[in-house]
Coordinates of C-alpha atoms and ligand atoms in Angstrom, one line a residue:
X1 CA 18.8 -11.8 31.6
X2 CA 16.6 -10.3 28.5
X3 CA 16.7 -11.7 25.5
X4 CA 15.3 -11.2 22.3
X5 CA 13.0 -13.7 21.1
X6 CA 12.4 -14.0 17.1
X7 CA 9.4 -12.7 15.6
X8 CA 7.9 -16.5 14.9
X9 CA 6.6 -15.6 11.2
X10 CA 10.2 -14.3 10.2
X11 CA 9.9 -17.8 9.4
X12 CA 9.0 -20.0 6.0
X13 CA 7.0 -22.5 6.7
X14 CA 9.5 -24.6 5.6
X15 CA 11.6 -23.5 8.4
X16 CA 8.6 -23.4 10.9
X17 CA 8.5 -27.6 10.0
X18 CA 12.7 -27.9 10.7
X19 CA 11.9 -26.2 14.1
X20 CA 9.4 -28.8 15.1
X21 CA 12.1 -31.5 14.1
X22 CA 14.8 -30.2 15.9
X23 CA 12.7 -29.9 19.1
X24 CA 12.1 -33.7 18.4
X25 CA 8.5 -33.5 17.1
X26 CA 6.7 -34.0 13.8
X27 CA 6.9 -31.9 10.8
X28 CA 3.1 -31.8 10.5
X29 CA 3.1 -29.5 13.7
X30 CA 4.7 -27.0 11.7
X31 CA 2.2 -27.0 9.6
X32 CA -0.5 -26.4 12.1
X33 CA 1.2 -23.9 14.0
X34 CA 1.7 -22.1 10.3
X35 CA -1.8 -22.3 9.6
X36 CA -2.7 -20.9 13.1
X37 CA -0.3 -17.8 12.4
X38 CA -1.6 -17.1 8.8
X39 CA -4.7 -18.6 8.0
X40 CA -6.3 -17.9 11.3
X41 CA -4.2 -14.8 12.1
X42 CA -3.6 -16.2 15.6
X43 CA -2.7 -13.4 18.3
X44 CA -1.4 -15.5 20.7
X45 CA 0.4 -18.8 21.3
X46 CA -3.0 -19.7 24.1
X47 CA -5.4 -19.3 20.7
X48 CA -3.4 -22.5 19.3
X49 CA -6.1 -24.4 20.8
X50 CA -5.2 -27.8 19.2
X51 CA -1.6 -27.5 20.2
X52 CA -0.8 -29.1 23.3
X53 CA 0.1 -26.7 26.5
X54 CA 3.6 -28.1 26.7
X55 CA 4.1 -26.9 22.8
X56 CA 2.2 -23.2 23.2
X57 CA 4.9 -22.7 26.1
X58 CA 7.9 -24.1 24.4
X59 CA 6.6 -22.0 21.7
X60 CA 6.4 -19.0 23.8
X61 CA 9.4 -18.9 25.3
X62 CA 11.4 -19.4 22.2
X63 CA 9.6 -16.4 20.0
X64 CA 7.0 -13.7 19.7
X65 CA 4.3 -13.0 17.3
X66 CA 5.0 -9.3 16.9
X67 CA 0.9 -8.0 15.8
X68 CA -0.4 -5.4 15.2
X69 CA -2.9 -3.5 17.4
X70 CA -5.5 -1.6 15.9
X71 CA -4.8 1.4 18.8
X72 CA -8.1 3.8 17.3
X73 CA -10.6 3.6 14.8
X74 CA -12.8 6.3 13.4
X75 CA -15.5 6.0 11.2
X76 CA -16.2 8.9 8.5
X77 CA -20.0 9.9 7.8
X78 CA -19.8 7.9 4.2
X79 CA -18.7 4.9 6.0
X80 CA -14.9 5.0 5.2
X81 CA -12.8 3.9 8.5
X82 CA -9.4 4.8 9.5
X83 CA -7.3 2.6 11.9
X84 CA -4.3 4.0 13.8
X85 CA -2.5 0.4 13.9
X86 CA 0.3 0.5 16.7
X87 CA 3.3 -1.5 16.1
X88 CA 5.2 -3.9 18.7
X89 CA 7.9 -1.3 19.2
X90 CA 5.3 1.4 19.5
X91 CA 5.3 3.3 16.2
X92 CA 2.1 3.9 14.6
X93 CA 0.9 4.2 11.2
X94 CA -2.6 3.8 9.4
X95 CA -5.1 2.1 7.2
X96 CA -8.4 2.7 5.7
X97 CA -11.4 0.7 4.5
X98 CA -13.2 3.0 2.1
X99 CA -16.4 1.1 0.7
X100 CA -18.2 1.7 -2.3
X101 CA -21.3 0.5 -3.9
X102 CA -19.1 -2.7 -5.6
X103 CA -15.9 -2.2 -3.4
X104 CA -14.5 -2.4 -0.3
X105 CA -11.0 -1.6 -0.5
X106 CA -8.3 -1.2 2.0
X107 CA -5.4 1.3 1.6
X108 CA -2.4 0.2 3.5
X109 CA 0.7 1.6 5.1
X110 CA 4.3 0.1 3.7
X111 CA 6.6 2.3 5.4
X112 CA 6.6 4.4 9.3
X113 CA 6.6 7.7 7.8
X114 CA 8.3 8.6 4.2
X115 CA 11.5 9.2 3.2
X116 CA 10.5 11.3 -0.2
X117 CA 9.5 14.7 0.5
X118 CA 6.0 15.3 -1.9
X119 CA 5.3 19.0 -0.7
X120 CA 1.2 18.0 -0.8
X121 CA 1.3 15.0 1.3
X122 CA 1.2 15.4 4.9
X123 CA 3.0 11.6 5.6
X124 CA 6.1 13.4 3.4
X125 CA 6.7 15.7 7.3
X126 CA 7.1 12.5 9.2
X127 CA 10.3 11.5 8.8
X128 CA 11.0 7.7 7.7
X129 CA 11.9 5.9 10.7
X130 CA 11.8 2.1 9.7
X131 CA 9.9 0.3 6.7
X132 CA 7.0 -2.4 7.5
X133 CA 7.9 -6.2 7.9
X134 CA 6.0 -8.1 5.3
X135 CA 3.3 -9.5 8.8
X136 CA 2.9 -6.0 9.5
X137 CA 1.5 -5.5 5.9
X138 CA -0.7 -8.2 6.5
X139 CA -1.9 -8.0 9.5
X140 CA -3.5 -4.2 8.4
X141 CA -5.0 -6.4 5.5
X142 CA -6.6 -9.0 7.8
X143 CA -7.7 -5.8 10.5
X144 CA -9.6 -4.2 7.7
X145 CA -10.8 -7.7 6.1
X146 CA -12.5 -8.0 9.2
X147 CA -13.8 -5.0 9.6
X148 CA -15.7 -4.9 6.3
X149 CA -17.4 -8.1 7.3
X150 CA -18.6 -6.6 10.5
X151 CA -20.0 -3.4 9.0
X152 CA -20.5 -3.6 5.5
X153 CA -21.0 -7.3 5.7
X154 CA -18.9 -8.3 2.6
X155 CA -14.9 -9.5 2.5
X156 CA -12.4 -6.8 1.0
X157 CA -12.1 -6.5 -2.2
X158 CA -9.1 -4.5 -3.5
X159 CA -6.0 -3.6 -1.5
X160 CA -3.6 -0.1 -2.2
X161 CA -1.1 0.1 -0.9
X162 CA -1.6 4.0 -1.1
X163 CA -1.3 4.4 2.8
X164 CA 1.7 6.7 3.9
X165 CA 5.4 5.3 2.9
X166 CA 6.5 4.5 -0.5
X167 CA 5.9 0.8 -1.2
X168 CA 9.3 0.7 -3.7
X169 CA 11.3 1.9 -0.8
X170 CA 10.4 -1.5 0.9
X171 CA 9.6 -3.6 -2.2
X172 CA 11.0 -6.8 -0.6
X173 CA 8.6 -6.9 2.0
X174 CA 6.2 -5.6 -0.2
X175 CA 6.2 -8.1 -2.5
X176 CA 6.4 -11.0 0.9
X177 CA 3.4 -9.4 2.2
X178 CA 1.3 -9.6 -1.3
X179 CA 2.8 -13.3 -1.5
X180 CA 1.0 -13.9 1.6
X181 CA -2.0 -12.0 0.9
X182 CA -2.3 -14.1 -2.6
X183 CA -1.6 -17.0 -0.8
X184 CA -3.8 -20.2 -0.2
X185 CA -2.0 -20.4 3.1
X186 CA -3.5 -17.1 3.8
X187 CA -6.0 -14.7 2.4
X188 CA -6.4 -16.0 -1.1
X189 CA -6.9 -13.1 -2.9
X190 CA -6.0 -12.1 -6.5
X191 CA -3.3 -9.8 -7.5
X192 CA -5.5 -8.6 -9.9
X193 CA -7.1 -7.0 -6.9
X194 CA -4.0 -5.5 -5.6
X195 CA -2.3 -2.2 -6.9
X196 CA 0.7 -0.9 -5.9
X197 CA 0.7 3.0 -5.8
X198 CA 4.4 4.6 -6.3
X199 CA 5.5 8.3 -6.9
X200 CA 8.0 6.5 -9.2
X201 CA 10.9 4.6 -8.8
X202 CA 12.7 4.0 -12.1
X203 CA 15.1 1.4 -11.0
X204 CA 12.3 -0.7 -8.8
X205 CA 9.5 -0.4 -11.3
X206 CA 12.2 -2.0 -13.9
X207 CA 12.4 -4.7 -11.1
X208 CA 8.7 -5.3 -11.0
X209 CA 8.6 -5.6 -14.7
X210 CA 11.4 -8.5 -14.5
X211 CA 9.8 -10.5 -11.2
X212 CA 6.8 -10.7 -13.2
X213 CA 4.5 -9.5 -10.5
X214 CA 0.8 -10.0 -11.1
X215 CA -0.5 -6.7 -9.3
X216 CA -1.4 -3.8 -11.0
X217 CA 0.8 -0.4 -11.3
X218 CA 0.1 3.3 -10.3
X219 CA 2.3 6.1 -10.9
X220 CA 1.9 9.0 -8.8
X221 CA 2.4 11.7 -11.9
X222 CA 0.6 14.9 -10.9
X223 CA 3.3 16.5 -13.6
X224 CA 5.3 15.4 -16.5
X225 CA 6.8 18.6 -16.8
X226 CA 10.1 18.1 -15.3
X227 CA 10.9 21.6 -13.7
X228 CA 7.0 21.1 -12.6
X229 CA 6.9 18.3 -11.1
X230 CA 10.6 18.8 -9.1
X231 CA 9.0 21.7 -7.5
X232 CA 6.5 19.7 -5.7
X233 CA 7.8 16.2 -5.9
X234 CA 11.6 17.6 -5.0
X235 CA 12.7 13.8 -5.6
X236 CA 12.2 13.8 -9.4
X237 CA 15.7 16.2 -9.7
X238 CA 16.9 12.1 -8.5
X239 CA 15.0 10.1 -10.6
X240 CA 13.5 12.8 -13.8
X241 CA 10.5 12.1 -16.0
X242 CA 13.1 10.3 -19.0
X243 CA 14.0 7.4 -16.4
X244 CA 10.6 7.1 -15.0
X245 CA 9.3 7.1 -18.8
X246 CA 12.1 4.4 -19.6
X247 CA 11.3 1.9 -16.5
X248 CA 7.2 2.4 -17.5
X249 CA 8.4 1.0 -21.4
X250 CA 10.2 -1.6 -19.9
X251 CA 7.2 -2.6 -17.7
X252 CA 4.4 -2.0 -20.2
X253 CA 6.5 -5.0 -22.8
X254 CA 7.2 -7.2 -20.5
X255 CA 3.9 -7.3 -18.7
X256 CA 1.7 -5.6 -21.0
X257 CA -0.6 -4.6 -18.3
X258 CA -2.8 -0.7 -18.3
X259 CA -1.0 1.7 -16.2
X260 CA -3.0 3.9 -14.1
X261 CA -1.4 7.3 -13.3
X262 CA -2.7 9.4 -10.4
X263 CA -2.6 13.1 -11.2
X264 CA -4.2 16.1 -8.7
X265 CA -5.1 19.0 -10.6
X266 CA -3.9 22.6 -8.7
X267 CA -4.6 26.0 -8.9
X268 CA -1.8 27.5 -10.9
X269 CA 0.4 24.6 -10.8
X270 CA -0.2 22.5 -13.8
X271 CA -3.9 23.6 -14.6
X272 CA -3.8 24.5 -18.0
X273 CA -3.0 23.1 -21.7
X274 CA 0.5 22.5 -21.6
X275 CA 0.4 20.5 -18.8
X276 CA -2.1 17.9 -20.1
X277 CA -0.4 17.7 -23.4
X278 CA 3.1 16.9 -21.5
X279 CA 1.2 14.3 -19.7
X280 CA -0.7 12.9 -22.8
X281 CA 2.8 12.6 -24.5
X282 CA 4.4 11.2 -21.8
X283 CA 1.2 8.4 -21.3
X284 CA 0.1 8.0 -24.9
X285 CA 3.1 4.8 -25.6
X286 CA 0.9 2.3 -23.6
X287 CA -2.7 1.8 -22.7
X288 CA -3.0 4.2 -19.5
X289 CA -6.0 5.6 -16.9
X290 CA -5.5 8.7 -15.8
X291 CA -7.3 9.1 -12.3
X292 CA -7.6 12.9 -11.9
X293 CA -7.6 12.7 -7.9
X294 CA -9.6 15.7 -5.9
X295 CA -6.8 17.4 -3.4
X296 CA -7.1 17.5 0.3
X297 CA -5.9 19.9 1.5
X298 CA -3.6 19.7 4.2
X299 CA -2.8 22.2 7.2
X300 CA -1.2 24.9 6.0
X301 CA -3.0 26.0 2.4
X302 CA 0.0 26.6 0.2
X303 CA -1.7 23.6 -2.2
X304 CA -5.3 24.7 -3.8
X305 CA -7.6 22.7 -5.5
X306 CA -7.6 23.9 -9.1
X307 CA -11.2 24.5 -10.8
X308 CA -13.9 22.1 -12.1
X309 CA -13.5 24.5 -15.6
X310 CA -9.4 23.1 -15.2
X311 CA -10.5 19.0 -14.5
X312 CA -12.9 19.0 -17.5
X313 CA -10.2 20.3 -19.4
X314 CA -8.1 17.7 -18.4
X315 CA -10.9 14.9 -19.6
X316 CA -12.4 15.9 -22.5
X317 CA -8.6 16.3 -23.6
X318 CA -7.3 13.1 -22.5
X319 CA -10.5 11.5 -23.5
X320 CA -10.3 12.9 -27.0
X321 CA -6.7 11.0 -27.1
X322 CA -8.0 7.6 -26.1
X323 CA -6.9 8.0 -22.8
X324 CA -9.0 7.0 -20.1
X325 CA -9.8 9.6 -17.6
X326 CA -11.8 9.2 -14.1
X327 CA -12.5 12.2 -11.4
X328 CA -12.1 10.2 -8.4
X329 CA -13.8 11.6 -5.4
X330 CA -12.1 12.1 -1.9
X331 CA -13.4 9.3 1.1
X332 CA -13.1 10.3 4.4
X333 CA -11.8 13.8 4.4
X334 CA -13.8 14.5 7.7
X335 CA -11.5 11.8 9.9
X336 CA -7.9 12.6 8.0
X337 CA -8.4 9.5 6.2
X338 CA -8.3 10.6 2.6
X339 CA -4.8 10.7 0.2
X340 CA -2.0 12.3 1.4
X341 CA -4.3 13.3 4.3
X342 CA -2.6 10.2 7.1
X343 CA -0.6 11.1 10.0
X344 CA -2.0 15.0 9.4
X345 CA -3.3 15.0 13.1
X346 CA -2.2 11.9 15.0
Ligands
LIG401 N1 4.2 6.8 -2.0 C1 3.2 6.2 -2.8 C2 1.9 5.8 -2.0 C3 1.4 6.8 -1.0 S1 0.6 8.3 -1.5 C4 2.8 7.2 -3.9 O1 3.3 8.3 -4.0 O2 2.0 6.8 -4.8 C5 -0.9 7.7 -2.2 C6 -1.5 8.7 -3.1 O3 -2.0 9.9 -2.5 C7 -0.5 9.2 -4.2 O4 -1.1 9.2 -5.5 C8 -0.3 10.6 -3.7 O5 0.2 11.5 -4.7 C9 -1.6 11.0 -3.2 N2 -1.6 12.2 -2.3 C10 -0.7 12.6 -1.5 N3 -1.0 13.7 -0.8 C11 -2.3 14.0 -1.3 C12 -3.2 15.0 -0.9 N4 -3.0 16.0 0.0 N5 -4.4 15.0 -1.6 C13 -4.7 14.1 -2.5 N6 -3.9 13.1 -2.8 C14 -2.7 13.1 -2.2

């Protein structure tokens, strides 16, 4: 008869420790078997080495540790990698380790496909088919941690979680994974190196604000033109520029953290004057970055690039305002692995 055995870090740890009792053994071997799943990012029940072969096979035949499998990889020519990471029911979805110079950050998937529907971003065809449990998040994270040891020798850095799906969508498993990810019981890192990328979710980014998070904030703007921005973020007709503006004044006073917006300048879209004055008006209440992001281009060309003439305009005008503005160069483009440019080909 098949059953369905539980995915073994569904559980707390807490709950890990009332297994071990009710199986008539010692809380303590919760803790190892914890520490083996998180700490050590253990595969397998066999890798518990200093659990005893009568516990690894009750173990086993009471759950699953449902990993991830990193299925390809593919490394650009400026380093940058890109993991297609197959899931235990067989979906796939991917992460990148882009290194700089200071950096090596991984970008992470939070969702299999997208439900929103950003006419630029190639994800936004896939349709959403189920969002990441908070392991799967990070289990990408330890994958890439790994990997920038091997070939950049050096531990991540940063995570964004600007992979494809919209990390709102999923918050609560989200937020589990970054728990985890901060966590002494497992990677230790600080939140301050952690930013969660959203094309704007008024009601969730209120929710941030009031859980207090510790991770940064980016906005996926590329408009603040209503009727502008609908027409290639079709979702903004849901939740329009007002709401988002609204949920951004809430989070700036209660955490009074920098939001960074991400903005892609086009060809006859938004690059000229009025555009970058509806987005210094809409950006000027708090202190914000504006990261002008290049465009990759995907398949079918409708999107172009606007000019360099149209990006300086867009700095020296936002600088002039006390905004800070960055160009921020594409990674990757050669293997798909750049914004907007996952699941374009797999
Ligand atoms: N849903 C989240 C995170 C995923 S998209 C969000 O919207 O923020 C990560 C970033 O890539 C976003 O800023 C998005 O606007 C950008 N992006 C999407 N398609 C792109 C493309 N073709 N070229 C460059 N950036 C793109």
């Amino acid at each position: 008869m098949a059953t369905t055995k539980k995915d073994i870090r569904a559980l707390t740890k807490d709950q890990l420790r009332e297994f071990f009792v009710s199986q008539g053994d010692k809380p303590f071997r919760g803790n190892q078997v914890y520490e083996w799943l998180w700490i050590k990012s253990a595969h397998t029940f066999e890798d518990m080495t200093n659990i005893s072969i009568e516990t690894r096979q009750m173990l086993e035949d009471n759950f699953v540790i449902n990993h991830i499998k990193v299925d390809t990889m593919q490394r650009s020519n400026d380093g940058t990698i890109k993991n297609a990471v197959r899931l235990h029911d067989g979906f796939l979805v991917e992460s990148v380790l882009i290194p700089t110079k200071s950096r090596s950050t991984a970008c992470v998937s939070s969702q299999v496909g997208c439900s929103l529907d950003c006419r630029f971003c190639a994800t936004s065809r896939l349709k959403r088919m189920r969002n990441l449990n908070p392991d799967e998040i990070y289990d990408q994270v330890v994958a890439i941690d790994q990997q920038s040891r091997l070939y950049n020798d050096r531990p991540l850095s940063n995570i964004v979680f600007m992979g494809m799906g919209e990390p709102l969508m999923n918050y609560n498993n989200v937020l589990k994974a970054i728990d985890k990810i901060t966590s002494k019981e497992g990677l230790a890192m600080s939140p301050k190196r952690i930013t969660v990328s959203t094309s704007g979710v008024p009601k969730m980014i209120k929710k941030m604000a009031d859980d207090e998070v510790k991770f940064n904030l980016a906005v996926s703007l590329h408009s603040a033109i209503d009727e502008v921005r609908t027409s290639i973020m079709p979702f903004n007709e849901h939740f329009p520029l007002a709401d988002l503006r609204e949920a951004l004044e809430h989070w700036y006073s209660k955490t009074k953290s920098r939001i960074t917006y991400e903005y892609i300048v086009w060809k006859g879209i938004n690059d000229n004057k009025e555009a970058v004055e509806a987005l210094i008006q809409f950006c000027k209440f708090a202190p914000s970055k504006v990261n002008l992001i290049e465009y990759n281009p995907i398949d079918d060309g409708e999107f172009q690039q606007a000019n360099s003439e149209a990006v300086n305009m867009y700095l020296n005008m936002l600088e002039s305002r006390n905004i800070v503005a960055t160009i921020r160069r594409s990674r990757g483009k050669d293997i798909d692995a750049a914004c907007g440019q996952l699941a374009n080909k797999s």
